[in-house]
């Protein structure tokens, strides 16, 4: 390669006009020059910079496709060949087949360099052969690539290269590679090849049989066998197999999965058990039967106190199904420091009644367990199911009366007291003292625990807080006054004080005004003044606040002219990709208005093309213009959304609203399956919230099925 000509060509490109992850791609020529330079350090840094800019976390850009031919020419000339072939593979992996997007252009550009990549499949260096096999597969150009990979497979002896070849063939032709993978399961193959074969068998859709089960167990722990692979999607093979089998959602695959996990969790090797624990946690996130099916191995996991902490995360997901672990956890939680706190945190999930007295014993030094007891593990709010315990109540009172708790701990203690209600009434003095330091959390708890004989004095304290207390706690204090006494004057005043355009609490204030209904008539001018003024450029908080204001105006005035134009503006301006929850709120607000919101029908019908928006749109259209809906079609769309967890809660609500006449027999079967299938509907989000949220959704689906079947 004529380096001077190459660099001149590089400089002639309009890099400054192209974009990568960090904006202008004007820095790309410098990185290409460094790759061709004499400094090894500079070349290594250039590779790293290119991964960060033109292939940022797997994403590709306009500058990426333009860089591909230059990367290939450098690789062909012997400059960082292995690194650059791997980079080309990553670009192809981040690309797409067809279309006119940057992604499609990137993959097409790498396909244009396949001759170089396929030649490298036969290179003398095994590292380059591995990179080339993987990169070639990422192009998805099966007709060109598979013959080369098959030919090389017949002669390749290096275990890592053979593993990469097998993975590449499985990527391009999963079912067609299953036979080759099965033949490679035997003990005469190195472990790196055998684990690649197991993964290829799964990708090829083969039933998981005794040979696969035995091979996986014989290879555990397996993560080390893939740590040098180019394929990062399968870098935890046991977890990958468990996930793939459970996603098939058949009885046979579930039985195979849990038989495998049970054996792996009982493995004598701690590293193997660690891999099995992570795979078991994945099962809990995917499968409703996981807690029951995995509970049998709990006792074995807790046999050695030194190994038990590794199982805590799984135990919290198994919950009461892991009750057999309680005695061991009690012993460990009785210790000192963070290890005891971690054990107690797990005990809160497994046997909360046994955790309460231990938490009381050393409350100030058990922050993780307190967080769990307050329900922060399952949704961020207090969980009233954590058992009331007199000793723990005394400990909380002592803790609140000391100088020890910080603001976060105080909030947790307050939430726990509020969840106990009147049983925690003895803590009234401590809560009253905590009000100035936690003005948002304490009022609700005060209202919850306050006994009748102290309501007047407590309401007086809260009224003062609502008028002159910290700004961020006035609404909460006013709400508590209303709950204790029924008086709404403090709430009306607090809401009025927060209805300032762009204010941080406008949305909450508007929601409370809506709850007051016609009693809040005097707030109408303030509500109108609080509407956003920057139509066309509003951000999500502003749009959300305007939806709440529109809902409040309707509830207070019953005048659609006050609310419908506001909702129309939000529906027109909100962008579905980034503000889909805002659109859902606007549709729900329209549903509450009913027939008077008919001008919004075209905008709501437009939402039916977006699965996430379908549930709220159907709910609104049914309330506003039911004749505009084809019942069976709408039911099908709602079930599609629910099955894919696209606002499934609203989808089920809308199904019930449509009524039984909208559902066909097939729809009823799908609804029943949604409630009774093993695969979780909720399978994404914060891990600790997935299973509880899915159980609530399951109960909602069961209730919907009963309602629609019996109506």
XYZ file of C-alpha atoms in Angstrom:
711
model
C 0.000 0.000 0.000
C 1.300 3.445 -0.959
C 0.997 5.108 2.455
C 1.275 8.663 1.128
C -1.506 8.077 -1.386
C -3.587 6.375 1.292
C -3.243 9.286 3.706
C -4.026 11.795 0.979
C -7.205 9.894 0.214
C -8.093 9.909 3.915
C -7.577 13.651 4.141
C -9.741 14.246 1.086
C -12.838 12.865 2.794
C -15.370 15.270 4.391
C -14.897 13.896 7.905
C -15.899 17.146 9.587
C -19.318 16.891 7.942
C -19.843 13.310 9.150
C -21.043 12.282 12.594
C -20.020 9.673 15.124
C -20.913 9.113 18.785
C -19.314 12.344 19.934
C -20.411 14.625 17.114
C -18.151 15.663 14.278
C -15.900 12.925 12.908
C -13.066 15.368 12.237
C -10.816 13.335 14.545
C -11.056 10.115 12.494
C -8.190 10.953 10.090
C -5.862 11.402 13.045
C -6.742 7.964 14.341
C -6.205 6.398 10.909
C -2.805 8.102 10.687
C -1.877 6.768 14.123
C -2.775 3.235 13.032
C -0.292 3.533 10.177
C 2.381 5.208 12.277
C 5.451 3.880 14.045
C 4.186 4.240 17.613
C 2.637 1.064 18.994
C 1.178 3.017 21.893
C -0.453 5.563 19.601
C -1.873 2.816 17.391
C -3.362 1.020 20.389
C -4.912 4.251 21.583
C -6.327 4.859 18.098
C -8.050 1.475 18.106
C -9.586 2.278 21.476
C -10.729 5.714 20.291
C -12.343 4.275 17.178
C -14.238 1.720 19.239
C -15.514 4.596 21.370
C -16.516 6.875 18.503
C -17.453 5.050 15.295
C -18.576 1.887 17.139
C -19.843 3.275 20.411
C -21.297 0.488 22.556
C -22.293 -1.366 19.402
C -23.877 1.633 17.674
C -22.714 2.814 14.257
C -22.941 6.195 12.557
C -22.539 7.990 9.245
C -18.781 8.243 9.726
C -18.530 4.526 10.432
C -19.370 3.349 6.923
C -17.011 5.939 5.428
C -14.180 4.616 7.619
C -14.641 0.939 6.702
C -12.631 0.886 3.445
C -9.722 2.652 5.122
C -9.757 0.263 8.064
C -9.757 -2.649 5.608
C -6.861 -1.214 3.598
C -4.823 -0.762 6.759
C -5.630 -4.301 7.869
C -4.680 -5.686 4.459
C -1.375 -3.834 4.613
C -0.514 -5.466 7.930
C -1.298 -2.586 10.276
C -2.973 -3.956 13.431
C -4.654 -6.551 11.241
C -6.277 -8.618 13.964
C -7.601 -5.569 15.818
C -8.991 -3.991 12.673
C -10.624 -7.170 11.391
C -12.313 -7.468 14.790
C -13.399 -3.827 14.528
C -14.863 -4.506 11.088
C -16.765 -7.427 12.588
C -18.151 -5.204 15.319
C -19.268 -2.675 12.726
C -21.017 -5.414 10.775
C -22.632 -6.688 13.968
C -23.983 -3.197 14.691
C -25.264 -2.882 11.139
C -28.462 -3.980 9.461
C -29.546 -5.768 6.301
C -31.357 -3.594 3.767
C -32.715 -0.079 3.836
C -30.961 3.264 3.585
C -29.981 3.770 7.236
C -26.473 4.263 8.613
C -26.701 0.725 9.977
C -27.438 -0.749 6.566
C -24.644 1.292 4.987
C -22.187 0.013 7.583
C -22.980 -3.641 7.055
C -22.908 -3.211 3.285
C -19.495 -1.534 3.595
C -18.096 -4.480 5.557
C -19.615 -6.947 3.094
C -17.668 -5.045 0.461
C -14.473 -6.023 2.294
C -15.332 -9.715 2.646
C -12.513 -10.804 0.334
C -9.969 -9.479 2.834
C -11.803 -10.957 5.821
C -12.283 -14.393 4.256
C -8.639 -14.540 3.234
C -7.749 -13.986 6.886
C -9.742 -17.095 7.858
C -6.703 -19.050 6.595
C -4.074 -16.766 8.171
C -1.156 -18.242 10.016
C -1.940 -16.440 13.264
C -4.768 -18.184 15.190
C -5.885 -14.903 16.746
C -6.449 -13.438 13.310
C -8.256 -16.571 12.162
C -10.630 -16.253 15.122
C -11.296 -12.585 14.453
C -11.847 -13.248 10.752
C -14.292 -16.120 11.335
C -16.356 -14.018 13.686
C -16.232 -10.873 11.556
C -17.250 -12.795 8.440
C -20.271 -14.226 10.235
C -21.361 -10.792 11.450
C -21.879 -9.693 7.837
C -24.788 -12.180 7.544
C -23.523 -12.921 4.007
C -24.151 -16.642 4.434
C -23.733 -17.658 0.784
C -20.267 -16.181 0.610
C -19.104 -17.016 4.109
C -20.409 -20.493 4.972
C -18.416 -22.424 2.361
C -15.191 -20.881 3.648
C -16.056 -21.617 7.268
C -17.016 -25.226 6.523
C -13.792 -25.776 4.618
C -11.710 -24.339 7.430
C -13.582 -26.378 10.049
C -12.412 -29.601 8.437
C -8.732 -28.740 8.912
C -8.626 -26.377 11.880
C -6.939 -27.758 15.017
C -6.694 -24.752 17.316
C -9.468 -25.095 19.973
C -10.341 -21.401 20.164
C -10.472 -21.048 16.400
C -12.641 -24.173 16.145
C -14.969 -22.730 18.765
C -15.215 -19.453 16.859
C -15.821 -21.272 13.576
C -18.597 -23.322 15.110
C -20.208 -20.227 16.623
C -19.936 -18.406 13.303
C -21.570 -21.251 11.388
C -24.357 -21.452 13.971
C -24.939 -17.714 13.653
C -25.366 -17.931 9.890
C -27.174 -21.275 9.717
C -28.476 -22.390 13.152
C -30.435 -25.461 12.105
C -27.916 -26.476 9.456
C -25.080 -26.379 11.990
C -26.870 -28.515 14.585
C -25.478 -31.770 13.177
C -21.896 -30.490 13.232
C -22.425 -29.200 16.757
C -23.804 -32.524 17.958
C -20.771 -34.339 16.588
C -18.514 -31.913 18.457
C -20.039 -32.646 21.879
C -17.831 -35.659 22.496
C -15.169 -35.769 25.185
C -12.458 -36.039 22.517
C -12.984 -32.357 21.708
C -11.435 -29.603 23.893
C -13.721 -27.890 26.372
C -13.741 -24.663 24.353
C -15.170 -26.524 21.378
C -17.636 -28.579 23.395
C -19.178 -25.530 25.057
C -19.434 -23.819 21.667
C -21.151 -26.969 20.409
C -23.652 -26.881 23.285
C -24.524 -23.293 22.511
C -24.854 -24.099 18.817
C -27.202 -26.986 19.655
C -29.415 -24.595 21.602
C -29.318 -22.001 18.828
C -30.206 -24.722 16.352
C -33.383 -25.548 18.270
C -32.370 -29.074 19.265
C -34.150 -30.607 22.254
C -31.983 -30.492 25.362
C -31.298 -34.154 26.018
C -29.128 -36.311 28.310
C -26.025 -35.779 26.160
C -26.338 -31.999 26.456
C -27.118 -32.204 30.168
C -24.130 -34.426 30.852
C -21.763 -32.366 28.736
C -22.700 -29.112 30.458
C -22.295 -30.588 33.930
C -18.958 -32.133 33.017
C -17.642 -28.789 31.777
C -18.717 -26.606 34.728
C -17.482 -24.036 35.496
C -17.708 -22.898 31.888
C -17.201 -19.129 31.816
C -13.463 -19.566 31.512
C -13.935 -21.618 28.354
C -15.440 -18.644 26.503
C -13.563 -15.692 27.983
C -11.355 -15.417 24.875
C -14.234 -15.726 22.405
C -15.150 -12.885 20.083
C -18.830 -13.649 20.690
C -19.664 -11.582 23.761
C -23.379 -12.433 23.715
C -22.633 -15.946 24.958
C -19.967 -15.148 27.525
C -21.969 -16.833 30.315
C -22.919 -20.154 28.720
C -24.992 -21.681 31.511
C -27.040 -18.530 31.867
C -27.433 -18.370 28.084
C -28.689 -21.958 27.904
C -31.126 -21.436 30.771
C -32.539 -18.303 29.182
C -32.805 -19.859 25.725
C -34.591 -22.982 27.004
C -37.030 -21.044 29.184
C -37.888 -18.702 26.341
C -39.007 -21.741 24.337
C -41.790 -21.960 26.946
C -42.481 -25.687 26.739
C -42.892 -28.195 29.561
C -40.024 -30.319 28.252
C -37.627 -27.382 28.090
C -38.620 -26.191 31.559
C -38.072 -29.659 32.993
C -34.668 -29.813 31.318
C -33.775 -26.345 32.596
C -34.632 -26.988 36.210
C -33.034 -30.429 36.226
C -29.855 -28.821 34.931
C -29.994 -25.942 37.408
C -30.665 -28.211 40.365
C -27.613 -30.294 39.529
C -25.449 -27.229 38.877
C -26.477 -25.586 42.152
C -25.334 -28.720 43.985
C -21.979 -28.837 42.185
C -18.981 -29.288 44.453
C -17.007 -26.552 42.707
C -17.730 -23.047 44.137
C -17.106 -21.417 40.747
C -19.635 -23.750 39.148
C -22.194 -22.902 41.842
C -21.555 -19.206 41.296
C -22.363 -19.592 37.606
C -25.427 -21.638 38.498
C -26.630 -18.993 40.957
C -26.571 -16.315 38.277
C -28.359 -18.620 35.853
C -30.956 -19.409 38.530
C -31.558 -15.701 39.111
C -32.149 -15.318 35.393
C -34.690 -18.137 35.597
C -36.524 -16.268 38.360
C -36.849 -13.246 36.093
C -38.215 -15.297 33.207
C -40.256 -18.102 34.730
C -43.140 -17.933 37.165
C -42.467 -21.434 38.457
C -38.792 -20.751 39.150
C -39.128 -20.092 42.915
C -40.903 -23.397 43.452
C -38.708 -25.401 41.081
C -35.446 -24.051 42.527
C -36.349 -24.295 46.198
C -35.108 -27.883 46.459
C -31.462 -26.847 46.097
C -31.575 -24.128 48.758
C -30.559 -26.359 51.640
C -27.494 -27.526 49.747
C -26.525 -23.946 48.959
C -26.649 -22.997 52.638
C -24.727 -26.029 53.883
C -21.416 -24.185 54.119
C -21.708 -20.812 55.925
C -18.660 -19.562 54.028
C -20.395 -20.109 50.688
C -23.866 -18.977 51.773
C -23.445 -15.236 51.001
C -23.122 -16.017 47.301
C -26.705 -17.318 47.414
C -28.294 -14.264 49.067
C -29.340 -12.564 45.844
C -31.074 -15.720 44.648
C -32.744 -16.201 48.025
C -34.323 -12.759 47.835
C -35.860 -13.749 44.497
C -37.091 -17.101 45.833
C -38.692 -15.399 48.837
C -40.716 -17.603 51.155
C -40.025 -20.588 48.871
C -36.540 -20.534 50.365
C -37.781 -20.766 53.958
C -35.552 -23.771 54.554
C -32.637 -21.296 54.521
C -34.066 -19.304 57.439
C -32.193 -21.059 60.288
C -28.847 -20.571 58.582
C -29.659 -16.959 57.770
C -30.693 -16.313 61.381
C -27.313 -17.562 62.576
C -25.442 -15.463 60.028
C -27.597 -12.376 60.666
C -26.771 -12.548 64.375
C -23.154 -11.689 63.570
C -21.498 -8.332 63.127
C -21.014 -5.765 60.400
C -21.955 -5.840 56.739
C -21.969 -9.670 56.445
C -24.696 -9.862 59.080
C -26.625 -7.061 57.369
C -26.489 -8.926 54.046
C -27.757 -12.108 55.697
C -30.561 -10.205 57.388
C -31.512 -8.576 54.092
C -32.001 -12.043 52.612
C -33.899 -13.167 55.714
C -36.354 -10.269 55.256
C -37.408 -11.844 51.948
C -37.277 -15.464 53.096
C -38.817 -15.281 56.583
C -39.772 -11.705 57.502
C -41.290 -12.731 60.829
C -37.882 -14.052 61.927
C -36.095 -11.007 60.525
C -38.043 -8.393 62.502
C -36.557 -9.065 65.972
C -33.040 -9.283 64.525
C -33.522 -5.955 62.787
C -34.702 -4.468 66.086
C -31.606 -5.738 67.862
C -29.153 -3.643 65.843
C -31.263 -1.284 63.738
C -28.675 1.451 63.285
C -26.181 -0.918 61.707
C -28.542 -2.772 59.386
C -29.197 -0.340 56.484
C -29.600 -3.040 53.812
C -32.076 -5.017 55.889
C -34.020 -1.866 56.767
C -34.228 -0.953 53.098
C -35.588 -4.422 52.350
C -38.073 -4.272 55.230
C -39.411 -0.977 53.967
C -40.214 -2.530 50.631
C -37.477 -0.821 48.631
C -36.602 -4.179 47.111
C -39.982 -4.482 45.444
C -40.979 -1.044 44.338
C -39.706 1.860 46.368
C -42.622 2.239 48.761
C -43.445 0.811 52.133
C -44.703 -2.740 52.107
C -47.309 -3.371 54.769
C -46.676 -7.095 54.584
C -43.512 -6.715 56.650
C -44.666 -7.896 60.060
C -45.329 -5.525 62.905
C -42.985 -6.234 65.796
C -43.161 -4.423 69.159
C -39.412 -4.650 69.683
C -38.788 -3.193 66.241
C -41.252 -0.383 66.980
C -39.297 0.445 70.126
C -36.040 0.356 68.186
C -37.412 2.703 65.535
C -38.603 5.152 68.192
C -35.186 5.093 69.831
C -33.458 5.546 66.497
C -35.665 8.471 65.484
C -35.048 10.077 68.859
C -31.276 9.916 68.428
C -28.857 11.872 66.288
C -27.953 8.777 64.283
C -30.247 8.514 61.273
C -29.552 10.506 58.142
C -32.326 11.774 55.885
C -32.604 8.560 53.845
C -32.748 6.326 56.909
C -35.322 8.590 58.531
C -37.563 8.288 55.482
C -37.311 4.500 55.619
C -38.146 4.379 59.304
C -41.087 6.702 58.726
C -42.377 4.602 55.839
C -42.279 1.478 57.962
C -44.214 3.161 60.763
C -46.796 4.450 58.303
C -47.274 0.962 56.891
C -48.067 -0.342 60.385
C -50.799 2.233 60.882
C -52.445 2.490 64.281
C -50.228 -0.237 65.710
C -47.386 2.287 65.594
C -49.317 5.020 67.421
C -46.783 4.999 70.268
C -44.297 6.579 67.861
C -46.394 9.740 67.496
C -43.958 11.910 69.519
C -40.969 10.758 67.491
C -42.764 11.341 64.203
C -43.816 14.826 65.239
C -40.205 15.606 66.101
C -39.055 14.229 62.744
C -41.459 16.426 60.752
C -39.092 19.395 60.188
C -36.321 17.138 58.880
C -38.521 14.966 56.629
C -41.413 17.229 55.646
C -42.485 15.148 52.631
C -42.505 11.678 54.242
C -43.666 12.311 57.810
C -47.156 13.833 57.205
C -48.566 10.696 55.592
C -47.206 8.519 58.391
C -48.590 10.884 61.029
C -52.055 10.617 59.518
C -51.729 6.826 59.359
C -50.715 6.214 62.970
C -52.437 9.081 64.804
C -54.991 7.870 67.389
C -58.323 9.755 67.623
C -57.456 11.561 70.845
C -54.410 13.206 69.241
C -55.894 14.133 65.876
C -56.684 17.743 66.748
C -53.179 18.496 68.019
C -51.544 16.653 65.141
C -53.736 18.439 62.609
C -52.739 21.760 64.150
C -49.053 20.870 63.768
C -49.582 19.795 60.167
C -51.639 22.879 59.352
C -48.749 25.046 60.453
C -46.402 22.926 58.319
C -48.703 23.325 55.328
C -48.662 27.107 55.693
C -45.133 27.969 56.787
C -43.118 24.760 56.732
C -40.505 23.774 54.138
C -41.845 24.400 50.646
C -41.385 20.827 49.464
C -43.485 19.414 52.305
C -46.482 21.740 52.299
C -48.615 19.677 49.937
C -47.991 16.491 51.931
C -48.847 18.246 55.180
C -52.051 19.675 53.738
C -53.109 16.266 52.406
C -52.557 14.784 55.872
C -54.695 17.511 57.456
C -57.535 16.654 55.101
C -57.151 12.966 55.933
C -57.204 13.624 59.678
C -59.964 16.226 59.844
C -61.649 16.506 56.469
C -60.638 20.165 56.283
C -59.623 21.261 52.799
C -58.671 24.879 53.449
C -54.967 24.163 54.037
C -54.860 21.967 50.927
C -56.495 24.597 48.736
C -53.961 27.148 49.942
C -50.997 24.803 49.466
C -52.117 23.817 45.970
C -52.556 27.473 44.987
C -49.038 28.197 46.202
C -47.569 25.507 43.937
C -49.438 26.398 40.750
C -46.633 28.461 39.281
C -45.683 27.980 35.603
C -42.698 25.639 35.390
C -42.713 25.034 39.144
C -41.356 21.695 40.404
C -44.642 20.590 41.987
C -47.174 21.844 39.415
C -48.123 18.344 38.327
C -48.699 17.133 41.901
C -50.623 20.280 42.790
C -52.874 19.866 39.759
C -53.520 16.232 40.649
C -54.607 17.238 44.147
C -56.806 19.991 42.734
C -58.519 17.362 40.594
C -59.180 15.263 43.691
C -60.910 18.224 45.304
C -63.244 18.599 42.322
C -65.738 21.488 42.311
C -64.553 22.489 45.770
C -61.428 23.803 44.033
C -63.312 26.204 41.748
C -61.311 29.097 43.113
C -58.132 27.490 41.771
C -59.251 27.574 38.123
C -57.486 30.853 37.253
C -54.272 29.608 38.869
C -54.525 26.310 37.006
C -54.922 28.092 33.687
C -52.002 30.365 34.457
C -49.826 27.343 35.280
C -50.168 25.887 31.770
C -46.921 25.837 29.799
C -46.365 28.823 27.582
C -43.799 27.294 25.245
C -46.050 25.175 23.033
C -44.046 23.366 20.410
C -40.942 23.179 22.571
C -42.274 21.729 25.806
C -40.304 19.045 27.616
C -41.790 15.917 29.189
C -42.337 17.395 32.682
C -44.151 20.362 31.162
C -46.351 18.125 29.014
C -47.123 15.880 31.991
C -48.044 18.885 34.106
C -50.343 20.210 31.377
C -52.139 16.853 31.221
C -52.780 16.989 34.976
C -53.963 20.574 34.708
C -56.378 19.623 31.932
C -57.703 16.740 34.044
C -58.136 19.089 36.997
C -59.956 21.700 34.932
C -62.394 19.035 33.736
C -63.007 17.612 37.213
C -63.565 21.079 38.663
C -65.564 22.785 35.923
C -67.027 19.911 33.842
C -66.324 22.210 30.906
C -64.688 20.343 28.016
C -63.620 23.640 26.454
C -61.284 24.144 29.399
C -59.599 20.753 29.073
C -59.904 19.317 25.565
C -57.782 21.950 23.757
C -55.008 21.416 26.289
C -55.049 17.652 25.716
C -55.196 18.192 21.960
C -52.007 20.229 22.180
C -50.240 17.546 24.190
C -51.342 14.769 21.839
C -50.114 16.787 18.865
C -46.773 17.697 20.389
C -45.694 14.634 22.360
C -43.227 12.444 20.479
C -44.181 8.745 20.789
C -40.661 7.377 21.199
C -39.625 9.594 24.100
C -42.905 10.650 25.690
C -45.047 7.526 25.405
C -46.090 7.656 29.067
C -47.169 11.274 28.592
C -49.328 10.239 25.654
C -50.837 7.492 27.779
C -51.699 9.947 30.540
C -53.268 12.307 28.039
C -55.391 9.481 26.622
C -56.527 8.467 30.108
C -57.470 12.052 30.870
C -59.481 12.136 27.649
C -61.214 8.889 28.658
C -62.399 10.513 31.886
C -63.962 13.345 29.887
C -65.897 10.869 27.764
C -68.055 11.887 24.819
C -67.253 15.570 25.225
C -63.678 14.795 24.152
C -64.806 13.700 20.651
C -62.507 16.242 18.920
C -59.597 14.156 20.169
C -60.711 10.989 18.319
C -58.450 11.447 15.245
C -55.382 11.974 17.412
C -56.263 8.964 19.577
C -56.845 6.777 16.520
C -53.373 7.766 15.353
C -51.951 6.177 18.504
C -53.276 2.755 17.478
C -50.205 2.246 15.284
C -47.914 2.228 18.332
C -48.143 -0.888 20.502
C -47.233 0.976 23.669
C -49.985 3.538 23.062
C -52.680 1.056 22.027
C -54.001 0.270 25.536
C -54.592 3.870 26.615
C -55.860 4.831 23.155
C -58.425 1.994 23.122
C -59.510 2.851 26.643
C -60.037 6.471 25.603
C -61.786 5.686 22.318
C -64.120 3.263 24.078
C -65.091 5.974 26.539
C -65.390 8.761 23.942
C -66.616 7.140 20.739
C -67.159 3.403 21.181
C -68.670 3.136 17.711
C -65.267 4.034 16.258
C -63.807 0.759 17.518
C -63.997 -2.664 15.932
C -64.337 -4.649 19.152
C -62.621 -7.910 18.139
C -59.830 -6.037 16.365
C -59.295 -3.817 19.397
C -59.259 -6.864 21.688
C -56.606 -8.461 19.514
C -54.475 -5.320 19.603
C -54.805 -5.150 23.379
C -53.757 -8.767 23.789
C -50.788 -8.166 21.486
C -49.743 -5.293 23.732
C -50.293 -7.222 26.964
C -48.365 -10.263 25.761
C -45.402 -8.034 24.952
C -45.659 -6.064 28.195
C -46.503 -2.855 26.361
C -48.495 -1.146 29.150
C -50.032 -4.513 29.976
C -51.885 -3.198 33.043
C -53.844 -0.694 30.948
C -54.326 -3.284 28.202
C -56.124 -5.602 30.624
C -58.177 -2.718 31.984
C -59.211 -1.817 28.446
C -60.129 -5.427 27.660
C -62.525 -5.481 30.595
C -63.957 -2.148 29.474
C -64.626 -3.525 25.974
C -66.664 -6.316 27.499
C -67.177 -9.961 26.545
C -68.820 -9.271 23.205
C -65.528 -7.939 21.862
C -63.654 -11.152 22.622
C -63.657 -14.204 20.402
C -62.981 -17.696 21.729
C -59.375 -17.281 20.598
C -59.116 -14.053 22.571
C -60.388 -15.783 25.709
C -57.762 -18.505 25.277
C -55.030 -15.918 24.904
C -56.191 -14.073 28.010
C -56.246 -17.290 30.003
C -52.775 -18.163 28.744
C -51.547 -14.729 29.759
C -52.655 -15.451 33.304
C -51.580 -19.063 33.535
C -48.497 -19.433 31.340
C -45.147 -20.021 32.978
C -43.169 -17.384 31.115
C -43.375 -14.041 32.850
C -45.104 -11.203 31.054
C -42.960 -8.698 32.902
C -39.382 -9.564 32.053
C -37.641 -6.195 32.012
C -37.019 -3.314 34.356
C -35.395 -3.146 37.781
C -34.627 -6.757 38.677
C -36.029 -6.625 42.178
C -39.369 -5.364 40.882
C -39.915 -7.747 37.969
C -41.352 -10.743 39.810
C -43.657 -8.794 42.181
C -44.950 -6.691 39.296
C -45.542 -9.800 37.202
C -47.438 -11.492 40.037
C -49.700 -8.446 40.342
C -50.226 -8.479 36.591
C -51.009 -12.194 36.705
C -53.720 -11.611 39.285
C -55.129 -8.798 37.167
C -55.198 -11.107 34.153
C -56.955 -13.824 36.153
C -59.541 -11.339 37.401
C -60.065 -10.029 33.876
C -60.536 -13.567 32.583
C -63.092 -14.320 35.316
C -64.933 -11.057 34.703
C -65.136 -11.484 30.945
C -66.085 -15.147 31.183
C -68.840 -14.530 33.711
C -70.286 -11.325 32.317
